[in-house]
Amino acid sequence: MSNQKGLPASRSDVVGCCAPLVGEPLSGEQSVELARVFKALGDPVRLRLLSLIASHAGGEACVCDLTDVFELTGPTISHHLKVLREAGLIIGERRGTWVYYRVLPEALGRLSELLMPATVSELSIPAPAQAQAVVGA
C-alpha cells in the first residue's frame, strides 16, 4: 500500500511548471544532420581539434600547427579533420603545401540554437550560483 497522497493519477494530469526547452521536435532530416554533427564531436580528438581551430589566432589554423599538439600521425589527424569537414563544422583551404582550417560559424550557430534555444531566465531555471546555494542549503 502506498502512502503517496495528492499525486496526479497520470502524467497527463500534470501541469507543466516551466516553458518547454524547444518550440517543436526535430524533423527527420534535422535529426539525421544533428546526429552526424554529434558523432563528429563525439570523439575527444575531434572535439579538441575543433576547439584548437576556433581559438587559434586569426580564426584559422594550419594543419602543420595541429599535428604537433597530438601524439598522433599526420594521416590520423587528417582523418579526424575530414570527419569534421564532412559534418560541416570546418572548411579547409590549401595554400601551397599546407591546408588551413577554420570553423564555420553558421554550423556552430545552428548547433547552439538547438542546444540553447531559450535563456535561463525564460526557463525558470536558477542560475548556477543560485543552484549552488540551493544545494548547499
Short mmCIF file of C-alpha atoms in Angstrom, two decimals:
data_model
loop_
_atom_site.label_atom_id
_atom_site.label_comp_id
_atom_site.label_asym_id
_atom_site.label_seq_id
_atom_site.Cartn_x
_atom_site.Cartn_y
_atom_site.Cartn_z
CA MET A 1 0.00 0.00 0.00
CA SER A 2 1.31 3.42 -0.93
CA ASN A 3 1.45 6.42 1.37
CA GLN A 4 1.72 8.85 -1.53
CA LYS A 5 -1.25 11.19 -1.37
CA GLY A 6 -2.12 14.07 -3.60
CA LEU A 7 -0.16 12.86 -6.62
CA PRO A 8 -1.79 13.13 -10.03
CA ALA A 9 -3.41 9.94 -11.32
CA SER A 10 -1.50 10.05 -14.60
CA ARG A 11 1.17 12.01 -16.36
CA SER A 12 -1.45 13.83 -18.42
CA ASP A 13 -2.85 15.33 -15.20
CA VAL A 14 0.43 17.13 -14.52
CA VAL A 15 0.52 20.79 -15.48
CA GLY A 16 3.94 21.90 -16.69
CA CYS A 17 5.79 24.20 -14.34
CA CYS A 18 8.19 25.54 -16.93
CA ALA A 19 8.26 26.53 -20.56
CA PRO A 20 9.34 23.71 -22.88
CA LEU A 21 13.02 23.64 -23.79
CA VAL A 22 12.28 23.68 -27.52
CA GLY A 23 9.41 25.04 -29.56
CA GLU A 24 8.93 21.90 -31.63
CA PRO A 25 10.55 18.50 -32.08
CA LEU A 26 13.24 17.91 -34.69
CA SER A 27 12.24 16.76 -38.15
CA GLY A 28 13.66 13.53 -39.50
CA GLU A 29 16.11 15.46 -41.68
CA GLN A 30 17.23 17.64 -38.76
CA SER A 31 17.75 14.54 -36.63
CA VAL A 32 19.99 12.93 -39.25
CA GLU A 33 22.07 16.10 -39.67
CA LEU A 34 22.38 16.66 -35.93
CA ALA A 35 23.34 13.02 -35.30
CA ARG A 36 26.12 13.37 -37.87
CA VAL A 37 27.42 16.51 -36.13
CA PHE A 38 27.25 14.93 -32.68
CA LYS A 39 29.00 11.82 -33.97
CA ALA A 40 31.80 14.02 -35.31
CA LEU A 41 32.04 15.82 -31.97
CA GLY A 42 31.80 12.57 -30.00
CA ASP A 43 35.50 11.86 -30.36
CA PRO A 44 37.80 13.69 -27.91
CA VAL A 45 40.46 14.27 -30.58
CA ARG A 46 37.95 15.86 -32.97
CA LEU A 47 36.41 17.95 -30.21
CA ARG A 48 39.86 19.21 -29.25
CA LEU A 49 40.77 19.86 -32.90
CA LEU A 50 37.63 21.97 -33.32
CA SER A 51 38.49 23.88 -30.15
CA LEU A 52 42.08 24.45 -31.28
CA ILE A 53 40.97 25.75 -34.67
CA ALA A 54 38.29 28.02 -33.18
CA SER A 55 40.67 29.51 -30.62
CA HIS A 56 43.65 29.90 -32.95
CA ALA A 57 44.84 33.43 -33.75
CA GLY A 58 43.08 34.74 -36.83
CA GLY A 59 40.35 32.09 -36.56
CA GLU A 60 42.20 29.57 -38.68
CA ALA A 61 44.92 27.00 -38.11
CA CYS A 62 47.41 25.29 -40.37
CA VAL A 63 47.33 21.51 -40.28
CA CYS A 64 51.06 21.74 -39.50
CA ASP A 65 50.20 23.52 -36.22
CA LEU A 66 47.55 20.96 -35.30
CA THR A 67 49.61 17.80 -35.73
CA ASP A 68 52.24 18.91 -33.20
CA VAL A 69 49.64 19.10 -30.40
CA PHE A 70 48.73 15.40 -30.53
CA GLU A 71 50.73 12.22 -30.26
CA LEU A 72 49.11 11.00 -33.46
CA THR A 73 50.35 10.57 -37.00
CA GLY A 74 49.61 13.12 -39.72
CA PRO A 75 47.26 10.76 -41.56
CA THR A 76 45.26 10.17 -38.35
CA ILE A 77 44.88 13.92 -37.79
CA SER A 78 43.87 14.31 -41.45
CA HIS A 79 41.20 11.64 -40.98
CA HIS A 80 39.75 13.47 -37.96
CA LEU A 81 39.79 16.77 -39.85
CA LYS A 82 37.98 15.07 -42.75
CA VAL A 83 35.22 13.89 -40.40
CA LEU A 84 34.81 17.43 -39.03
CA ARG A 85 34.76 18.79 -42.59
CA GLU A 86 32.16 16.26 -43.76
CA ALA A 87 30.00 17.14 -40.75
CA GLY A 88 30.01 20.75 -41.96
CA LEU A 89 31.85 22.10 -38.92
CA ILE A 90 35.08 23.25 -40.58
CA ILE A 91 36.36 24.19 -44.01
CA GLY A 92 39.86 23.76 -45.37
CA GLU A 93 41.78 25.89 -47.84
CA ARG A 94 45.00 24.72 -49.48
CA ARG A 95 47.78 27.30 -49.60
CA GLY A 96 50.89 25.88 -51.18
CA THR A 97 51.93 22.78 -49.26
CA TRP A 98 49.64 23.26 -46.27
CA VAL A 99 45.90 23.24 -45.64
CA TYR A 100 44.45 25.90 -43.35
CA TYR A 101 41.24 25.13 -41.48
CA ARG A 102 38.63 27.42 -40.00
CA VAL A 103 35.40 26.79 -38.13
CA LEU A 104 32.17 27.56 -39.96
CA PRO A 105 30.32 29.98 -37.65
CA GLU A 106 26.93 29.17 -39.18
CA ALA A 107 27.34 25.49 -38.27
CA LEU A 108 28.11 26.35 -34.66
CA GLY A 109 25.24 28.85 -34.68
CA ARG A 110 22.74 26.15 -35.76
CA LEU A 111 24.10 23.79 -33.13
CA SER A 112 23.90 26.50 -30.49
CA GLU A 113 20.29 27.29 -31.38
CA LEU A 114 19.31 23.66 -30.91
CA LEU A 115 21.19 23.27 -27.65
CA MET A 116 20.29 26.62 -26.09
CA PRO A 117 17.01 27.81 -27.62
CA ALA A 118 15.92 29.87 -24.63
CA THR A 119 17.66 31.87 -21.95
CA VAL A 120 17.94 30.58 -18.41
CA SER A 121 15.51 33.22 -17.13
CA GLU A 122 12.87 32.21 -19.70
CA LEU A 123 13.04 28.61 -18.47
CA SER A 124 12.67 29.49 -14.78
CA ILE A 125 15.84 27.57 -14.03
CA PRO A 126 18.04 29.03 -11.30
CA ALA A 127 21.37 30.47 -12.40
CA PRO A 128 24.42 28.34 -11.46
CA ALA A 129 25.18 30.46 -8.37
CA GLN A 130 21.57 30.13 -7.19
CA ALA A 131 21.61 26.39 -7.83
CA GLN A 132 24.75 26.03 -5.70
CA ALA A 133 23.08 27.99 -2.89
CA VAL A 134 20.07 25.69 -3.01
CA VAL A 135 22.25 22.58 -2.98
CA GLY A 136 24.32 23.87 -0.06
CA ALA A 137 21.25 24.87 1.98
#
